[in-house]
Coordinates of C-alpha atoms and ligand atoms in Angstrom, one line a residue:
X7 CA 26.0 -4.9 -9.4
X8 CA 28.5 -3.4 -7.2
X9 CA 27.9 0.9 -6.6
X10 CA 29.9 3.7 -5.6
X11 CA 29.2 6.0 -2.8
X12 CA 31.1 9.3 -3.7
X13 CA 31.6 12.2 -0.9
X14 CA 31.5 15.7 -2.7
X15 CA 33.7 18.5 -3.0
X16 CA 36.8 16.5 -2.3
X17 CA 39.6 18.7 -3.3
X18 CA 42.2 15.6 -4.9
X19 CA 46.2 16.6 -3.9
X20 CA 49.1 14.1 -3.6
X21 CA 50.3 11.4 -6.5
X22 CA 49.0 8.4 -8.2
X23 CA 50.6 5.9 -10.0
X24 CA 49.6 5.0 -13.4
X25 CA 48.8 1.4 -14.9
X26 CA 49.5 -0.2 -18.3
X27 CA 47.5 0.6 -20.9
X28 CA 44.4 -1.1 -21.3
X29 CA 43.9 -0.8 -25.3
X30 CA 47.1 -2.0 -25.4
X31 CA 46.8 -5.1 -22.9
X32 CA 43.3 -6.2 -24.8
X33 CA 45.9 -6.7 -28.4
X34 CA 49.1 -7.7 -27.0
X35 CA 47.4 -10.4 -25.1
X36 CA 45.7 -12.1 -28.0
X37 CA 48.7 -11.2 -30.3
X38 CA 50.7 -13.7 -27.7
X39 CA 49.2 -16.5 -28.9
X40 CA 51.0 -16.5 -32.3
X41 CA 54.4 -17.4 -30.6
X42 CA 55.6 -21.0 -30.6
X43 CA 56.9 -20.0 -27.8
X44 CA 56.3 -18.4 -24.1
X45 CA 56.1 -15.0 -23.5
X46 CA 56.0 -12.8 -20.1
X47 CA 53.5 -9.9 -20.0
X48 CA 54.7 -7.3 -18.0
X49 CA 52.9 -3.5 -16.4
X50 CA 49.6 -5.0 -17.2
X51 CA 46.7 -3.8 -15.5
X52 CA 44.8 -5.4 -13.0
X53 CA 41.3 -5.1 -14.4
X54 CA 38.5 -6.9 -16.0
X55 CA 39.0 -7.3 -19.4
X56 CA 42.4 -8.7 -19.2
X57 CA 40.9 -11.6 -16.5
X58 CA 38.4 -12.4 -19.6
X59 CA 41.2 -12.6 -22.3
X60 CA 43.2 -14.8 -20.1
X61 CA 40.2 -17.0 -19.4
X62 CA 39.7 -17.3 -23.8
X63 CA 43.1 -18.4 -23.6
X64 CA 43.0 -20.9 -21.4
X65 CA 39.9 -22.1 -23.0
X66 CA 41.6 -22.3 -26.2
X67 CA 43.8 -24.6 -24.8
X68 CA 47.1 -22.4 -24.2
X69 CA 48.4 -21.4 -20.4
X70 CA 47.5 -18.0 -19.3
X71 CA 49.2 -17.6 -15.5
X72 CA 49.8 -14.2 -13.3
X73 CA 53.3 -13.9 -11.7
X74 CA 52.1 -11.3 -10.2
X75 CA 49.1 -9.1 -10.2
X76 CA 50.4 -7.1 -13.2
X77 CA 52.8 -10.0 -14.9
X78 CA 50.9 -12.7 -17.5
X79 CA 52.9 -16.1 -18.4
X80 CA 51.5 -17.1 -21.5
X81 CA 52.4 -20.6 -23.5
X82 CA 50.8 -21.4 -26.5
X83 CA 53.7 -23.4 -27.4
X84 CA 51.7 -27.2 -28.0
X85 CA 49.3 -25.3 -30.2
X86 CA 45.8 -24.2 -29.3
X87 CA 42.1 -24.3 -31.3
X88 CA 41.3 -22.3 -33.5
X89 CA 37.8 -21.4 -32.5
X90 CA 36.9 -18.4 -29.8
X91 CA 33.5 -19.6 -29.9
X92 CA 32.3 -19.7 -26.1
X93 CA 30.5 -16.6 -24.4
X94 CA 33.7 -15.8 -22.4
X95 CA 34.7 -14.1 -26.2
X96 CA 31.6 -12.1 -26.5
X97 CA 32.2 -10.3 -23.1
X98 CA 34.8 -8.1 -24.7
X99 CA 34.8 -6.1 -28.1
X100 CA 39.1 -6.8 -27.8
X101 CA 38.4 -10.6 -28.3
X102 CA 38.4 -9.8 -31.9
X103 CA 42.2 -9.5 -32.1
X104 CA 41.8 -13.3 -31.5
X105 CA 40.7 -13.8 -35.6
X106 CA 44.1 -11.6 -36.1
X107 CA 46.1 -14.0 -34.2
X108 CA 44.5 -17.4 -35.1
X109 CA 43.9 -16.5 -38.5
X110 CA 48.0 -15.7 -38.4
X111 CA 49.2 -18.6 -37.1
X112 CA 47.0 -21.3 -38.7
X113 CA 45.2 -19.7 -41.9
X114 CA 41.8 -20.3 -40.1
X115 CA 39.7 -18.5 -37.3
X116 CA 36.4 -18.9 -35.6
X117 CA 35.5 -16.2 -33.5
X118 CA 32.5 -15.1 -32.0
X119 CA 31.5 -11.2 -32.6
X120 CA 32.7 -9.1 -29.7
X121 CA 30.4 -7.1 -27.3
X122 CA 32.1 -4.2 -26.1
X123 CA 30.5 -1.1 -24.4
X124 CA 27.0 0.0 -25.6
X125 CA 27.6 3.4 -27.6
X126 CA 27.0 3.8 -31.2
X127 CA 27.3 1.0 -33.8
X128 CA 30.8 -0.8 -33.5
X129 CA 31.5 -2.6 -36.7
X130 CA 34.2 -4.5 -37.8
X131 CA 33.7 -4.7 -41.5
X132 CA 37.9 -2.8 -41.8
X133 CA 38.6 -5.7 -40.2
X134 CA 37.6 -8.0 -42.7
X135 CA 38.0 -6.3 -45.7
X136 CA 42.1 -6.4 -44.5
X137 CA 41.9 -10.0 -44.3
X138 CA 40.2 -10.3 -47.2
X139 CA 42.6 -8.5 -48.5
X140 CA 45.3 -10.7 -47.6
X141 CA 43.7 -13.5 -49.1
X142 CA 41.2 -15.3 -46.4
X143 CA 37.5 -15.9 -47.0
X144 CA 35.8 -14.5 -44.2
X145 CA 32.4 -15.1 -43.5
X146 CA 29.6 -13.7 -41.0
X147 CA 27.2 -16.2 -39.2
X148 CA 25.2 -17.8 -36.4
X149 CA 27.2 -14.7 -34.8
X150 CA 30.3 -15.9 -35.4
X151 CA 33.3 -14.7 -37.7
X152 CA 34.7 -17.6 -39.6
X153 CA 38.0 -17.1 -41.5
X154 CA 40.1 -19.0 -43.8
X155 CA 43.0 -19.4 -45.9
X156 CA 45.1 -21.1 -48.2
X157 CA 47.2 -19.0 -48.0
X158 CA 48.0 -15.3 -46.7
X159 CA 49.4 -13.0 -48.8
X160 CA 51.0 -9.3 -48.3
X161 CA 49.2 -6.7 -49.9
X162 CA 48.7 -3.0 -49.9
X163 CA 45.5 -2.0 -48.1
X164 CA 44.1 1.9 -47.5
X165 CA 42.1 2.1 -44.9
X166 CA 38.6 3.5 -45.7
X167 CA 38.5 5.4 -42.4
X168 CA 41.3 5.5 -39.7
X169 CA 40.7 2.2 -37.3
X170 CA 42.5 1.0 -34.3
X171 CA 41.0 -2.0 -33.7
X172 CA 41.4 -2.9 -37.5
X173 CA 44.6 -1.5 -38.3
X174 CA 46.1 -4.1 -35.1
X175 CA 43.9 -6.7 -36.5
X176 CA 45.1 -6.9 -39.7
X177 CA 48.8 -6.1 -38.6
X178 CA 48.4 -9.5 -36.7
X179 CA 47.2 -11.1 -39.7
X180 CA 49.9 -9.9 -41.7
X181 CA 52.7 -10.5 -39.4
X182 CA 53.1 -14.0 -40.9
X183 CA 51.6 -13.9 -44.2
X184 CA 53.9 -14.5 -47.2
X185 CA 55.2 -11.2 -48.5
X186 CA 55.3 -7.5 -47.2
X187 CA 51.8 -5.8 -46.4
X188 CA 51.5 -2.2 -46.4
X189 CA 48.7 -0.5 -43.8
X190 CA 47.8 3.0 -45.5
X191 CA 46.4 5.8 -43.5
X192 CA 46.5 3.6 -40.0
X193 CA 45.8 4.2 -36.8
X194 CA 48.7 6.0 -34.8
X195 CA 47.6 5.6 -31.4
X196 CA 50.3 4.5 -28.9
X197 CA 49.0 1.2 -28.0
X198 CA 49.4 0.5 -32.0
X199 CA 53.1 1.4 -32.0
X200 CA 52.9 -0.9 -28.6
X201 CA 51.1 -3.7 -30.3
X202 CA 54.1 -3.8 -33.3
X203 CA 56.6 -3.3 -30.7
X204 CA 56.0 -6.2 -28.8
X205 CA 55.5 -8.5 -32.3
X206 CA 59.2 -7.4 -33.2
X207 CA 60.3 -8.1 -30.3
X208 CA 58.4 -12.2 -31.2
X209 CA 60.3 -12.1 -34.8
X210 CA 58.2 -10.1 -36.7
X211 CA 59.4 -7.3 -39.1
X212 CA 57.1 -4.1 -38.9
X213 CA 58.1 -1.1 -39.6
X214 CA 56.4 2.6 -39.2
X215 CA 53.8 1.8 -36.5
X216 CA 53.0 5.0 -34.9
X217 CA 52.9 6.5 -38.8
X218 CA 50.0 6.6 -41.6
X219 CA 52.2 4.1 -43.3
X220 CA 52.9 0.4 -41.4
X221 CA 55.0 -2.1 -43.4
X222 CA 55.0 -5.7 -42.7
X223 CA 57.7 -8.6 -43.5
X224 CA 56.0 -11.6 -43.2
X225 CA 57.9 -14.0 -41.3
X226 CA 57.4 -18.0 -41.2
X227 CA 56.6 -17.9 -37.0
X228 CA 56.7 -16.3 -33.7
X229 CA 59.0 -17.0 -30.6
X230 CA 57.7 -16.5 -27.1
X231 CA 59.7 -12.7 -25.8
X232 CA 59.1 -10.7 -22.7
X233 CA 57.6 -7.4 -22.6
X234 CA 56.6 -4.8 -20.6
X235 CA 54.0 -2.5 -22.4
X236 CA 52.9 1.4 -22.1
X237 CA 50.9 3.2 -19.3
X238 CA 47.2 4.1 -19.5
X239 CA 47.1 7.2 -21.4
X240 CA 43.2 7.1 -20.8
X241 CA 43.8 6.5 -17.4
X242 CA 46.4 9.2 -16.9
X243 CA 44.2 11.7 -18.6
X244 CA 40.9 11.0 -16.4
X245 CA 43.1 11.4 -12.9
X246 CA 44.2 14.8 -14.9
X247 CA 41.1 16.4 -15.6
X248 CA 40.3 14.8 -11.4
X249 CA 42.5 17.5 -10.4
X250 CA 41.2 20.2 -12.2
X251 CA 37.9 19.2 -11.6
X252 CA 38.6 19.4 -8.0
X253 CA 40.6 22.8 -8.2
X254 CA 43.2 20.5 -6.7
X255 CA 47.0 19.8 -7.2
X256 CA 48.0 15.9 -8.1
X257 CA 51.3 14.7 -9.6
X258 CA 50.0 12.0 -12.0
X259 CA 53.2 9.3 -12.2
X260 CA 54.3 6.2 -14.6
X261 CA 53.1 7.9 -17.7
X262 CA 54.1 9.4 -20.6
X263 CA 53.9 12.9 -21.4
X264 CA 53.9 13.0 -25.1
X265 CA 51.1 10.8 -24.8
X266 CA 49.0 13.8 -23.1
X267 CA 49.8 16.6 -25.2
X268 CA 46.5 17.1 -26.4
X269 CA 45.0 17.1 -23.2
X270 CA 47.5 19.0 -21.7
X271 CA 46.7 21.6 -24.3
X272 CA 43.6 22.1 -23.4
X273 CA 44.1 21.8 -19.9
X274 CA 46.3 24.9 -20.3
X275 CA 43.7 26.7 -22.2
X276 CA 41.6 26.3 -19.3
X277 CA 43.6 28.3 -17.0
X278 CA 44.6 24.9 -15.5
X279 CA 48.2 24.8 -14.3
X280 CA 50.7 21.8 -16.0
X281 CA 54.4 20.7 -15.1
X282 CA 55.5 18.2 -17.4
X283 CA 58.6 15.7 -16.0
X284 CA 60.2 12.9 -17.8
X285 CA 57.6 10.2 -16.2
X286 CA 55.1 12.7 -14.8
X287 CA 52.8 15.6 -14.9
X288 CA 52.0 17.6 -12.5
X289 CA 48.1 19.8 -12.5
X290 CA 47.5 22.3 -10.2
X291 CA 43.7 23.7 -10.5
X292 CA 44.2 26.7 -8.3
X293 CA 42.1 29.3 -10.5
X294 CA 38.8 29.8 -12.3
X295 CA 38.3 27.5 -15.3
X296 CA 38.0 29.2 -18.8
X297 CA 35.3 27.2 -21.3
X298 CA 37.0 25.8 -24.2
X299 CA 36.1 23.7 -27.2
X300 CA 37.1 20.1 -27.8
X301 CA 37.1 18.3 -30.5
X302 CA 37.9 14.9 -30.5
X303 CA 40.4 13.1 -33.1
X304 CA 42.6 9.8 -34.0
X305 CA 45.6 10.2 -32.1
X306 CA 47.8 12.4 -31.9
X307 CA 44.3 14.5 -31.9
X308 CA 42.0 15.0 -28.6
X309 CA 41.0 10.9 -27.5
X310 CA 37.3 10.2 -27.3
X311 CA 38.0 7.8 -24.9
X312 CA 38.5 11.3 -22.9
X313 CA 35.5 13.4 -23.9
X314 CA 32.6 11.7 -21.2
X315 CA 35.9 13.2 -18.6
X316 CA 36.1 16.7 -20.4
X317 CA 32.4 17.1 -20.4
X318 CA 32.1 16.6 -16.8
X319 CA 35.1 19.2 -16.3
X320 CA 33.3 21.5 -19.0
X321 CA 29.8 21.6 -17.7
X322 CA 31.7 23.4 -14.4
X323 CA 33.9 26.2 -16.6
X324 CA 32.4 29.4 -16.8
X325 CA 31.0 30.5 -20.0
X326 CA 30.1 28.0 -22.6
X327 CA 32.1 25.1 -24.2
X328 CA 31.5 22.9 -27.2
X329 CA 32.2 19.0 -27.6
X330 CA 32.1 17.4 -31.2
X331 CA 32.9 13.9 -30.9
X332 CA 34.5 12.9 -34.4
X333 CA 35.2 9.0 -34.0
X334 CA 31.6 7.4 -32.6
X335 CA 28.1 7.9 -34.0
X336 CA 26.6 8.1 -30.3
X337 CA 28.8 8.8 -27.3
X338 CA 26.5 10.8 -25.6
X339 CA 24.7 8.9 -23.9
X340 CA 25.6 9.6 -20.6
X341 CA 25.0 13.1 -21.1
X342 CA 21.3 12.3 -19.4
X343 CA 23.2 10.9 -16.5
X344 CA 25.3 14.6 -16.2
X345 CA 21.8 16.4 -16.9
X346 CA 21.1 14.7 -13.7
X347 CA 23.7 16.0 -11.5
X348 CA 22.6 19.4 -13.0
X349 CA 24.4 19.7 -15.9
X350 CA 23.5 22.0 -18.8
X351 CA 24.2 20.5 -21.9
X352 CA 22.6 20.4 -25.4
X353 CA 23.2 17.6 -28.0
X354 CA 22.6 18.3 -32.1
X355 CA 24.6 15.3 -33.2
X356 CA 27.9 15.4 -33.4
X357 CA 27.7 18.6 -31.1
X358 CA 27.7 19.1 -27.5
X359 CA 26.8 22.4 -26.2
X360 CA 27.9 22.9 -22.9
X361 CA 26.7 25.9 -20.6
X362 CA 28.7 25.9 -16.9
X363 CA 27.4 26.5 -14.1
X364 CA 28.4 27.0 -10.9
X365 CA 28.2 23.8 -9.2
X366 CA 26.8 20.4 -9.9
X367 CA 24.4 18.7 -7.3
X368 CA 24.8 15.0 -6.1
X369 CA 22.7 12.1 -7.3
X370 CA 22.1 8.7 -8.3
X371 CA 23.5 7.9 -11.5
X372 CA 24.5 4.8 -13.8
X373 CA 27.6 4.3 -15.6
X374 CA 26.3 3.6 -19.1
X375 CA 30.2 2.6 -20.4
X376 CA 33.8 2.1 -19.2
X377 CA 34.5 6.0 -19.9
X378 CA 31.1 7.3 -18.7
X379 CA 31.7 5.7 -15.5
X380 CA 34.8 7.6 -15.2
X381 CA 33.3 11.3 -16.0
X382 CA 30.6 10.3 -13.0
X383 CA 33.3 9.6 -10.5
X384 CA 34.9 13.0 -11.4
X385 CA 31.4 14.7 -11.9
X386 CA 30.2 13.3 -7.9
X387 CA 34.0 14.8 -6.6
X388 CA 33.0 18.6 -7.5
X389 CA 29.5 17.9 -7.0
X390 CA 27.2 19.3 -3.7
X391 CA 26.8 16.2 -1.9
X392 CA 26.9 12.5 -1.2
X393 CA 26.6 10.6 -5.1
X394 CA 26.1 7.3 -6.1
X395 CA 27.3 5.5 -9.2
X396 CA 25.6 2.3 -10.2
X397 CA 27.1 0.4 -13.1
X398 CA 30.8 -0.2 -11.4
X399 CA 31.2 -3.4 -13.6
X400 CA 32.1 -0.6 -16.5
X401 CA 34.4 1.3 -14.7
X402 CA 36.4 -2.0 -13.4
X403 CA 36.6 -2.6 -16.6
X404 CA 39.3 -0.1 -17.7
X405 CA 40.2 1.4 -14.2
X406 CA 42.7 -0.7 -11.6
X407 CA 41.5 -0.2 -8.1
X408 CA 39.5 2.9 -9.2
X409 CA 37.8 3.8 -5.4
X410 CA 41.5 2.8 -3.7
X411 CA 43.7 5.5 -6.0
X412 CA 40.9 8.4 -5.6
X413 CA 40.8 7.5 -2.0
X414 CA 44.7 8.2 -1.3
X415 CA 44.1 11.7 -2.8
X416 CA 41.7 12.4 -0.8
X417 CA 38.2 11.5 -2.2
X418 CA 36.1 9.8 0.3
X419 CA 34.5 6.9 -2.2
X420 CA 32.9 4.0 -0.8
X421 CA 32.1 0.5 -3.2
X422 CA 28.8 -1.2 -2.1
X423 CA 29.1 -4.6 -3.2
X424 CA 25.4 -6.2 -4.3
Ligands
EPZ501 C1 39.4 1.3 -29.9 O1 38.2 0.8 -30.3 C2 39.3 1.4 -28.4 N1 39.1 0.1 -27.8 C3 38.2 2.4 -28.0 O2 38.3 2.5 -26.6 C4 38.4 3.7 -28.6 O3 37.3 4.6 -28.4 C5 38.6 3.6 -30.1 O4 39.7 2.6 -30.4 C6 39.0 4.9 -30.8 O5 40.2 5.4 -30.2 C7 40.1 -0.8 -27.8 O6 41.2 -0.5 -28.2 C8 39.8 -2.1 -27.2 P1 38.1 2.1 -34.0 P2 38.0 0.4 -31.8 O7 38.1 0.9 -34.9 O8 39.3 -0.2 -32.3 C9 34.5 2.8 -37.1 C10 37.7 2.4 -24.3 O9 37.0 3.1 -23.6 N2 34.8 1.5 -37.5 O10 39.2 3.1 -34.0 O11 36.8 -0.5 -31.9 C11 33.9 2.8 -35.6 O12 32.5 2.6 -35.7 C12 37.3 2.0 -25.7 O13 38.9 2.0 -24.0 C13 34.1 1.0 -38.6 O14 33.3 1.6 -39.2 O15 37.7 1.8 -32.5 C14 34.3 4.2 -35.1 O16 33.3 5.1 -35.6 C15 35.9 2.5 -26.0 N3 34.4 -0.3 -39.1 C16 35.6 4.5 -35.8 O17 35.7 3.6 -36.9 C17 35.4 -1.0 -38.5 O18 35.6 -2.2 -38.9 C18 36.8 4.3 -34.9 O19 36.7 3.0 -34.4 C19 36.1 -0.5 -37.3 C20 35.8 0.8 -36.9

C-alpha cells in the first residue's frame, strides 16, 4: 500500500482548486442508472470511489465512459441487471444507492451490503424501513440486500434519526413510485439538494431537498440529462483548516461559501483570518490560535466528515478545546495515531478533550479512514520533522491528487508507491 513522505513545518500560501463533491458523485452516479436514457456527468472528481461505481456499472451491464478525467458518459438505455452482487459493490459503503436505483426502475434489487470506512457501526436499516415503506419486501441474506415489489407506492415517512445515505436512498426509490412520497425530518446536506437536482433535471418532480420536508411526484421514467454537480465541501474545508494549521495564507477556489459557514465560524473564533468571495475563500493564519469547542451536526451544523481535520488543528491551539462528535458512535479512532505525533487528547465517548501544545513531532502513522488520512497529512505539515502516512488507499479515496495540490502550496510530500 502506497505511503506518504510528509516534510514538516511547511507554511501552505498560494490557491487550490477544488473538486466535485465526493458524497455527491457516489449518489448521482448510481441515481444515473434510472434513466432510459444517457446522461453526461460533469465536475466529478478523479478518485477512487467513483472508478469502483463506474466499474458496478459496467458490470451491470450499462456503459460507464470518461470524456474526460472529470466527465462520466453513462447509458443504461438497453436496460441493465438488477443484481449488484459481485465484490466490486462491497468495496464502497455508496454502492447502496444502487438498491435505490434498481429497486426504482424495475421493482426489484439485489445488492450486496456495502463496506465503507471502518468507524463505528454503519447500518442501513432507515434505508429499508423507507422502502418498506413504499411498499417493497426487503430482505437481509447470504450478505446481500434483496428487494422487491409489486408495486411502489408514495407514502409519508419520518425519519427515526436524520440520514443521508437513507434519505437519497429512499428519494431514489420514490422518484418513480406511484403517488407523492413525503421525506420528514431529512437530511439537508448539499449533496442531497445535489442528488434531487440532478433527478429533476431526468423528469422527476421533487420538491424541498435541502429542507426537513422532501416531496416526491412519482413519475412513470427517467430520461438521460447532463449535469454538472457541486464542489467538495469536505475537501474545501480540509485545505482550510491546511492553512491555518500551517499559520499560512491560501485562497481555496471552485467552492461554495455557504457551504463553509460553519467552519468558517469557527475558523474565526480561532483568531484565524477569513475572506469570503463569490467562488472562494480566502484563510490567512497569521496569529496565535485560540482553543475552541466543536461540536459536530447534520448540515447546516459542524460536518463530521471535518472533525479528524479540526482535531489535528485543535491539538496545536493554546489552551484546551473540546470535540463531541454527534453523528458516529466511534470516530475516534485515529486519535491513537495523533497521540503519536504528540498529541494530547482524552476520549470519554462522545467527548474529545483536547489539550494544545506547542508543536507536534513527526512520525509514522496509518490512515485508519478517508478523513483520518486527511487530519495526518495536515497533522505531518505543522509537525517537527519528516512524517510518514501509511494507509494512502483511504485518502485516494475522497481526495483528487491529494500529494500534487499540497505540493503547489508549498508542502514538500512525497507518495512511495509499494
Ligand atoms: C454519509 O454517510 C457520508 N458518506 C459520510 O461521509 C458522512 O460522515 C455521513 O453521511 C454524515 O454526514 C456518503 O455520503 C457516501 P448517515 P451515511 O446515514 O449516509 C446512523 C466521508 O468521509 N444510521 O447520515 O452512511 C449512522 O450509523 C463519509 O465522506 C443508522 O442508524 O451517514 C450514523 O450514526 C464518511 N441507520 C448516522 O445515522 C441507517 O440506516 C448518520 O449516518 C443509516 C444511518
Amino acid at each position: 500500500m502506497d505511503k506518504l513522505i510528509v516534510q514538516g513545518r511547511k507554511r501552505l500560501v498560494g490557491e487550490v482548486s477544488i473538486s466535485g463533491a465526493k458524497n455527491a458523485a457516489v449518489a448521482v452516479i448510481p441515481a444515473a442508472v434510472m434513466a432510459e436514457g444517457v446522461s453526461t456527468l460533469e465536475n466529478l472528481p478523479y478518485i477512487e470511489d467513483v472508478r469502483s461505481l463506474c466499474h458496478t456499472i459496467e458490470k451491470l451491464g450499462g456503459t460507464c465512459e470518461y470524456i474526460d478525467r472529470h466527465t462520466l458518459r453513462i447509458d443504461c438505455d438497453g436496460g441493465i441487471d438488477h443484481r449488484a452482487t459481485f465484490e466490486e459493490v462491497q468495496k464502497i459503503r455508496a454502492s447502496y444507492y444502487f438498491l435505490g436505483a434498481l429497486l426504482a426502475r424495475y421493482k426489484k434489487a439485489e445488492v450486496a451490503m456495502p463496506g465503507g470506512c471502518n468507524f463505528g457501526t454503519r447500518p442501513i436499516d432507515l434505508h429499508l424501513k423507507g422502502f418498506r415503506a413504499l411498499g417493497a419486501t426487503v430482505e437481509e441474506r447470504d450478505g446481500m440486500v434483496h428487494a422487491y415489489a409489486e408495486r411502489l407506492i408514495g407514502t409519508s415517512i419520518y425519519m427515526d434519526q436524520v440520514s443521508v445515505g437513507a434519505t437519497i436512498n429512499i428519494m431514489l426509490a420514490a422518484t418513480m413510485a406511484e403517488g407523492t412520497t413525503t421525506i420528514e425530518n431529512a437530511a439537508k446536506e448539499p449533496h442531497v439538494v445535489d442528488t434531487a437536482n440532478y433527478l429533476n433535471m431526468m423528469g422527476a418532480n421533487i420538491k424541498g431537498a435541502g429542507t426537513d420536508v422532501i416531496r416526491i411526484k412519482g413519475v412513470e421514467k427517467l430520461h438521460g440529462a447532463q449535469y454538472a454537480i457541486i464542489p467538495d465541501q469536505i475537501e474545501a474545508g480540509t485545505y482550510m483548516i491546511a492553512a491555518a494549521i500551517t499559520g499560512g495564507d491560501v485562497l481555496v477556489k471552485n467552492i461554495i461559501p455557504k457551504h463553509m459557514d460553519s467552519l468558517t465560524a469557527k475558523l474565526d473564533e480561532m483568531n484565524v483570518t477569513i475572506e469570503e468571495h463569490d467562488d472562494s475563500i480566502r484563510v490567512t493564519a497569521n496569529r496565535p490560535l485560540h482553543c475552541a469547542n466543536v461540536k459536530t451536526m447534520s448540515y447546516p451544523g459542524f460536518p463530521t466528515d471535518l472533525q479528524p481535520q479540526i482535531a489535528a488543528l485543535l491539538s496545536v491551539c493554546q489552551g484546551n478545546s473540546m470535540i463531541t462528535e454527534n453523528v458516529w458512535d466511534n470516530r475516534y479512532q485515529y486519535m491513537d495515531e495523533l497521540r503519536k505525533m504528540g498529541a494530547k487528547v482524552t476520549i470519554e465517548g462522545r467527548l474529545a478533550r483536547i489539550e494544545g501544545v506547542e508543536r507536534l513531532k513527526a512520525a509514522c502513522v496509518n490512515a485508519t479512514d478517508l478523513r483520518a488520512g486527511a487530519a495526518m497529512i495536515l497533522a505531518a505539515l505543522a509537525a517537527e520533522g519528516e512524517s510518514v502516512i501509511g494507509g494512502v488507499k483511504y485518502i485516494d479515496r475522497g481526495y483528487e491528487d491529494v500529494e500534487h495540490k499540497f505540493n503547489t502550496l508549498g508542502a514538500q510530500i512525497t507518495r512511495i508507491q509499494e
